[in-house]
Tab-separated table of C-alpha atoms and ligand atoms in Angstrom:
chain	number	residue	atom	x	y	z
A	1	MET	CA	51.682	73.923	36.034
A	2	ASN	CA	48.918	76.238	37.274
A	3	ALA	CA	51.365	79.122	37.370
A	4	LEU	CA	51.884	79.021	33.606
A	5	PRO	CA	50.099	81.990	32.041
A	6	MET	CA	47.092	81.471	29.756
A	7	LEU	CA	45.251	83.610	27.260
A	8	SER	CA	42.945	85.866	29.282
A	9	ALA	CA	40.444	87.057	26.617
A	10	THR	CA	36.915	85.803	27.255
A	11	GLU	CA	35.621	86.818	23.835
A	12	ILE	CA	37.277	87.163	20.434
A	13	SER	CA	35.572	88.189	17.183
A	14	THR	CA	36.583	87.407	13.604
A	15	ASP	CA	34.941	88.158	10.254
A	16	ARG	CA	32.493	85.272	10.560
A	17	LEU	CA	32.820	84.065	14.128
A	18	ARG	CA	32.413	84.947	17.746
A	19	LEU	CA	34.565	82.953	20.163
A	20	ARG	CA	32.920	83.116	23.558
A	21	ARG	CA	32.233	81.232	26.748
A	22	ALA	CA	29.817	78.307	26.664
A	23	GLN	CA	26.147	78.944	27.448
A	24	ASP	CA	23.317	76.551	28.346
A	25	ALA	CA	21.955	76.937	24.808
A	26	ASP	CA	25.125	75.239	23.503
A	27	ILE	CA	24.347	71.905	25.177
A	28	ASP	CA	22.765	70.325	22.071
A	29	GLY	CA	25.868	71.227	20.051
A	30	LEU	CA	28.207	69.982	22.770
A	31	ILE	CA	26.291	66.675	22.873
A	32	GLU	CA	26.560	66.428	19.084
A	33	LEU	CA	30.356	66.835	19.229
A	34	GLN	CA	30.600	63.927	21.670
A	35	THR	CA	28.241	61.582	19.828
A	36	ASP	CA	28.795	62.228	16.098
A	37	PRO	CA	30.710	59.282	14.573
A	38	GLN	CA	32.462	61.513	12.023
A	39	VAL	CA	33.553	64.142	14.540
A	40	ARG	CA	34.788	61.377	16.882
A	41	ALA	CA	36.376	59.233	14.140
A	42	HIS	CA	39.909	59.996	15.362
A	43	LEU	CA	39.038	60.753	18.960
A	44	GLY	CA	38.228	57.286	20.231
A	45	GLY	CA	34.842	56.987	18.531
A	46	PRO	CA	31.424	58.370	19.444
A	47	ARG	CA	30.282	58.260	23.048
A	48	PRO	CA	26.839	56.771	23.823
A	49	ARG	CA	24.224	59.524	23.553
A	50	SER	CA	22.407	58.462	26.744
A	51	ALA	CA	25.609	58.742	28.801
A	52	VAL	CA	26.501	62.126	27.284
A	53	GLU	CA	22.985	63.497	27.835
A	54	GLN	CA	23.045	62.243	31.403
A	55	TYR	CA	26.413	63.919	31.955
A	56	PHE	CA	25.256	67.312	30.663
A	57	GLY	CA	21.936	66.934	32.537
A	58	ALA	CA	23.852	66.506	35.774
A	59	ASN	CA	26.750	68.917	35.174
A	60	GLY	CA	25.469	71.456	32.648
A	61	ILE	CA	28.208	73.295	30.810
A	62	SER	CA	30.567	73.420	33.799
A	63	ALA	CA	33.189	71.250	32.053
A	64	VAL	CA	33.657	73.855	29.309
A	65	ALA	CA	32.412	77.118	30.825
A	66	GLY	CA	34.817	79.612	32.261
A	67	LYS	CA	37.991	77.578	31.708
A	68	PRO	CA	40.807	79.864	30.544
A	69	GLY	CA	41.611	79.252	26.879
A	70	THR	CA	38.392	77.294	26.233
A	71	TYR	CA	36.042	78.844	23.687
A	72	VAL	CA	32.807	78.004	21.968
A	73	ILE	CA	32.994	78.899	18.293
A	74	ALA	CA	29.691	80.554	17.379
A	75	ASP	CA	28.349	82.126	14.203
A	76	LYS	CA	28.877	85.885	14.475
A	77	ASP	CA	25.420	86.781	13.177
A	78	THR	CA	23.206	84.065	14.663
A	79	ASP	CA	25.321	83.004	17.673
A	80	ARG	CA	24.644	79.397	16.635
A	81	PHE	CA	27.064	76.844	18.085
A	82	ILE	CA	29.669	75.687	15.548
A	83	GLY	CA	32.263	73.950	17.717
A	84	THR	CA	34.915	74.384	20.351
A	85	LEU	CA	38.470	75.639	20.304
A	86	VAL	CA	40.855	75.175	23.214
A	87	LEU	CA	44.293	76.669	23.855
A	88	ASP	CA	45.384	75.142	27.146
A	89	ARG	CA	48.449	73.465	28.639
A	90	ARG	CA	49.516	69.919	27.729
A	91	SER	CA	49.956	68.070	31.003
A	92	ALA	CA	53.460	66.734	31.609
A	93	ASP	CA	51.835	63.357	32.432
A	94	LEU	CA	50.820	62.884	28.799
A	95	PRO	CA	53.211	61.757	26.068
A	96	GLY	CA	54.146	64.254	23.334
A	97	HIS	CA	56.282	67.222	24.365
A	98	VAL	CA	58.970	69.489	22.970
A	99	THR	CA	60.259	70.755	26.343
A	100	GLU	CA	61.610	68.723	29.238
A	101	GLU	CA	59.191	70.167	31.747
A	102	GLY	CA	56.061	69.819	29.562
A	103	GLY	CA	53.041	72.066	30.089
A	104	GLU	CA	53.398	73.650	26.647
A	105	LEU	CA	50.479	75.509	25.096
A	106	GLU	CA	48.332	73.056	23.105
A	107	LEU	CA	45.708	73.860	20.503
A	108	SER	CA	42.733	71.625	19.803
A	109	TYR	CA	39.595	72.116	17.722
A	110	LEU	CA	36.285	70.345	17.157
A	111	LEU	CA	33.662	71.519	14.713
A	112	ARG	CA	30.186	70.163	14.005
A	113	ARG	CA	30.315	68.013	10.905
A	114	GLY	CA	28.043	70.452	9.046
A	115	SER	CA	30.576	73.271	9.538
A	116	TRP	CA	33.628	71.552	8.050
A	117	GLY	CA	35.079	72.680	4.740
A	118	ALA	CA	34.463	76.425	5.082
A	119	GLY	CA	37.712	77.558	6.691
A	120	LEU	CA	35.998	78.198	10.022
A	121	ALA	CA	38.395	76.146	12.165
A	122	ALA	CA	41.337	77.952	10.579
A	123	GLU	CA	39.687	81.332	11.177
A	124	ALA	CA	38.984	80.537	14.843
A	125	ALA	CA	42.434	79.061	15.478
A	126	THR	CA	44.238	81.984	13.854
A	127	ALA	CA	42.303	84.484	15.961
A	128	VAL	CA	43.062	82.694	19.224
A	129	LEU	CA	46.737	82.156	18.378
A	130	CYS	CA	47.120	85.815	17.378
A	131	ALA	CA	45.476	86.975	20.612
A	132	ALA	CA	47.732	84.658	22.629
A	133	ALA	CA	50.800	85.864	20.721
A	134	ASP	CA	49.934	89.452	21.608
A	135	GLU	CA	49.528	88.633	25.295
A	136	LEU	CA	51.999	85.864	26.169
A	137	PRO	CA	55.773	85.501	25.849
A	138	ASP	CA	57.092	83.534	22.895
A	139	GLN	CA	56.936	79.783	23.496
A	140	PRO	CA	56.117	76.582	21.633
A	141	VAL	CA	52.501	75.723	20.829
A	142	LEU	CA	51.609	72.085	20.161
A	143	VAL	CA	49.020	70.314	18.080
A	144	VAL	CA	48.682	66.607	18.821
A	145	THR	CA	46.442	64.685	16.478
A	146	GLN	CA	46.050	61.148	15.163
A	147	THR	CA	48.227	60.676	12.106
A	148	ALA	CA	45.157	59.291	10.324
A	149	ASN	CA	43.266	62.568	10.952
A	150	GLU	CA	43.983	64.169	7.604
A	151	ARG	CA	41.741	67.201	8.045
A	152	SER	CA	43.293	68.062	11.377
A	153	LEU	CA	46.846	67.643	10.063
A	154	LYS	CA	46.021	69.737	7.021
A	155	LEU	CA	44.666	72.490	9.226
A	156	ALA	CA	47.728	72.379	11.504
A	157	THR	CA	50.036	72.620	8.497
A	158	ARG	CA	48.024	75.474	7.003
A	159	LEU	CA	48.285	77.323	10.317
A	160	GLY	CA	52.087	76.950	10.192
A	161	PHE	CA	52.640	74.004	12.537
A	162	ARG	CA	55.625	71.804	11.725
A	163	HIS	CA	55.583	68.029	12.172
A	164	VAL	CA	58.229	67.076	14.756
A	165	GLY	CA	57.484	63.452	15.544
A	166	THR	CA	55.041	60.661	16.173
A	167	PHE	CA	54.193	58.489	19.165
A	168	GLU	CA	51.648	55.831	20.079
A	169	ALA	CA	48.725	56.645	22.343
A	170	TYR	CA	45.113	55.460	22.586
A	171	GLU	CA	46.091	52.552	20.307
A	172	ALA	CA	46.870	54.850	17.400
A	173	GLU	CA	49.816	56.764	15.991
A	174	GLN	CA	49.732	60.403	17.046
A	175	THR	CA	51.523	63.221	15.246
A	176	LEU	CA	53.162	65.961	17.284
A	177	ALA	CA	53.382	69.324	15.530
A	178	VAL	CA	54.772	72.590	16.859
A	179	ALA	CA	54.797	76.300	16.051
A	180	ARG	CA	56.363	79.288	17.831
A	181	LEU	CA	53.641	81.403	19.394
A	182	HIS	CA	55.112	84.666	18.142
A	183	SER	CA	55.013	83.448	14.555
A	184	PHE	CA	51.333	84.456	14.821
A	185	ARG	CA	52.127	88.031	15.827
A	186	THR	CA	52.540	89.565	12.414
A	187	ARG	CA	49.286	88.040	11.170
A	188	SER	CA	47.304	90.032	13.736
A	189	ALA	CA	49.197	93.276	13.260
A	190	PRO	CA	46.755	96.018	12.327
A	191	SER	CA	47.642	97.809	9.129
A	192	GLY	CA	49.341	101.071	9.975
A	193	PRO	CA	48.462	104.555	8.757
A	194	ARG	CA	49.041	105.025	5.032
B	1	COA	C1	39.792	69.155	12.232
B	1	COA	C2	38.641	70.051	11.772
B	1	COA	C3	38.384	71.123	12.820
B	1	COA	C4	39.015	70.676	10.433
B	1	COA	O1	37.907	71.378	9.927
B	1	COA	P1	37.991	72.037	8.458
B	1	COA	O2	36.733	72.737	8.203
B	1	COA	O3	38.444	70.980	7.497
B	1	COA	O4	39.223	73.022	8.634
B	1	COA	P2	39.518	74.459	8.012
B	1	COA	O5	38.886	75.522	8.811
B	1	COA	O6	40.996	74.506	7.860
B	1	COA	O7	38.816	74.450	6.587
B	1	COA	C5	39.514	73.951	5.477
B	1	COA	C6	38.546	73.618	4.369
B	1	COA	O8	37.655	74.714	4.151
B	1	COA	C7	37.773	75.152	2.768
B	1	COA	N1	37.457	76.594	2.743
B	1	COA	C8	36.327	77.112	2.245
B	1	COA	N2	36.289	78.426	2.441
B	1	COA	C9	37.449	78.755	3.065
B	1	COA	C10	38.003	79.969	3.513
B	1	COA	N3	37.342	81.122	3.408
B	1	COA	N4	39.196	79.939	4.124
B	1	COA	C11	39.874	78.791	4.269
B	1	COA	N5	39.397	77.581	3.838
B	1	COA	C12	38.196	77.585	3.248
B	1	COA	C13	39.159	74.738	2.371
B	1	COA	O9	39.277	74.611	0.983
B	1	COA	C14	39.249	73.379	3.062
B	1	COA	O10	38.456	72.455	2.368
B	1	COA	P3	38.988	70.975	2.040
B	1	COA	O11	39.451	70.391	3.314
B	1	COA	O12	37.816	70.328	1.450
B	1	COA	O13	40.149	71.186	1.140
B	1	COA	C15	37.340	69.210	11.586
B	1	COA	O14	37.562	68.234	10.608
B	1	COA	C16	36.888	68.525	12.872
B	1	COA	O15	36.223	69.126	13.707
B	1	COA	N6	37.210	67.215	13.025
B	1	COA	C17	36.768	66.434	14.152
B	1	COA	C18	37.451	66.821	15.438
B	1	COA	C19	38.932	66.505	15.402
B	1	COA	O16	39.344	65.446	14.968
B	1	COA	N7	39.732	67.462	15.892
B	1	COA	C20	41.157	67.311	15.943
B	1	COA	C21	41.605	67.200	17.351
B	1	COA	S1	42.967	68.316	17.658
């Protein structure tokens, strides 16, 4: 599984966003993502603030910093933390695959509640998928999300992911959606000379 290639970029810029590695200043935002009832509505519910604060106090940002394919989404002008976007590998141990061996690329996204509804998750996801499409061979990319998570499903569909099935996990129905990585190639193609 470790041998499977990952996106190598450590920083990606878009019109409104800077995708970068986590910094200590992001801890308040990272705590918010774990404890906000709306953000966690389809992710098993909010975690107790005291436990999350204790975790970050002890471990800092090590759980998110420097992991290939793991980005903080920050405002391009202010560098303020907006959320996280991860393009990693879905472990074969988990349910929800489109290949026999598992380990497919998997996209996931979490934005602060105050940043929903502005197209920012779509902008961040498109940039990361385009960068991955330019670097990695064509392969399936998964999105796995609770079927009840309408915003997440809508985003996946808007990005071009196709619903391929459902399964039960964490006491809820999960939807498995897939896209071909190289379907994102043309979207990043720079316009040629006129
Ligand atoms: C899933 C999640 C990232 C989606 O966020 P989002 O802001 O709805 O997603 P998008 O970036 O696609 O934005 C779409 C919305 O922005 C609006 N929008 C405004 N300006 C826009 C622009 N320039 N471009 C695109 N959309 C724009 C769209 O109309 C749409 O609004 P609507 O949903 O009210 O119709 C967010 O709800 C979230 O963090 N949820 C909690 C975490 C979670 O469950 N993650 C899923 C695990 S994989």
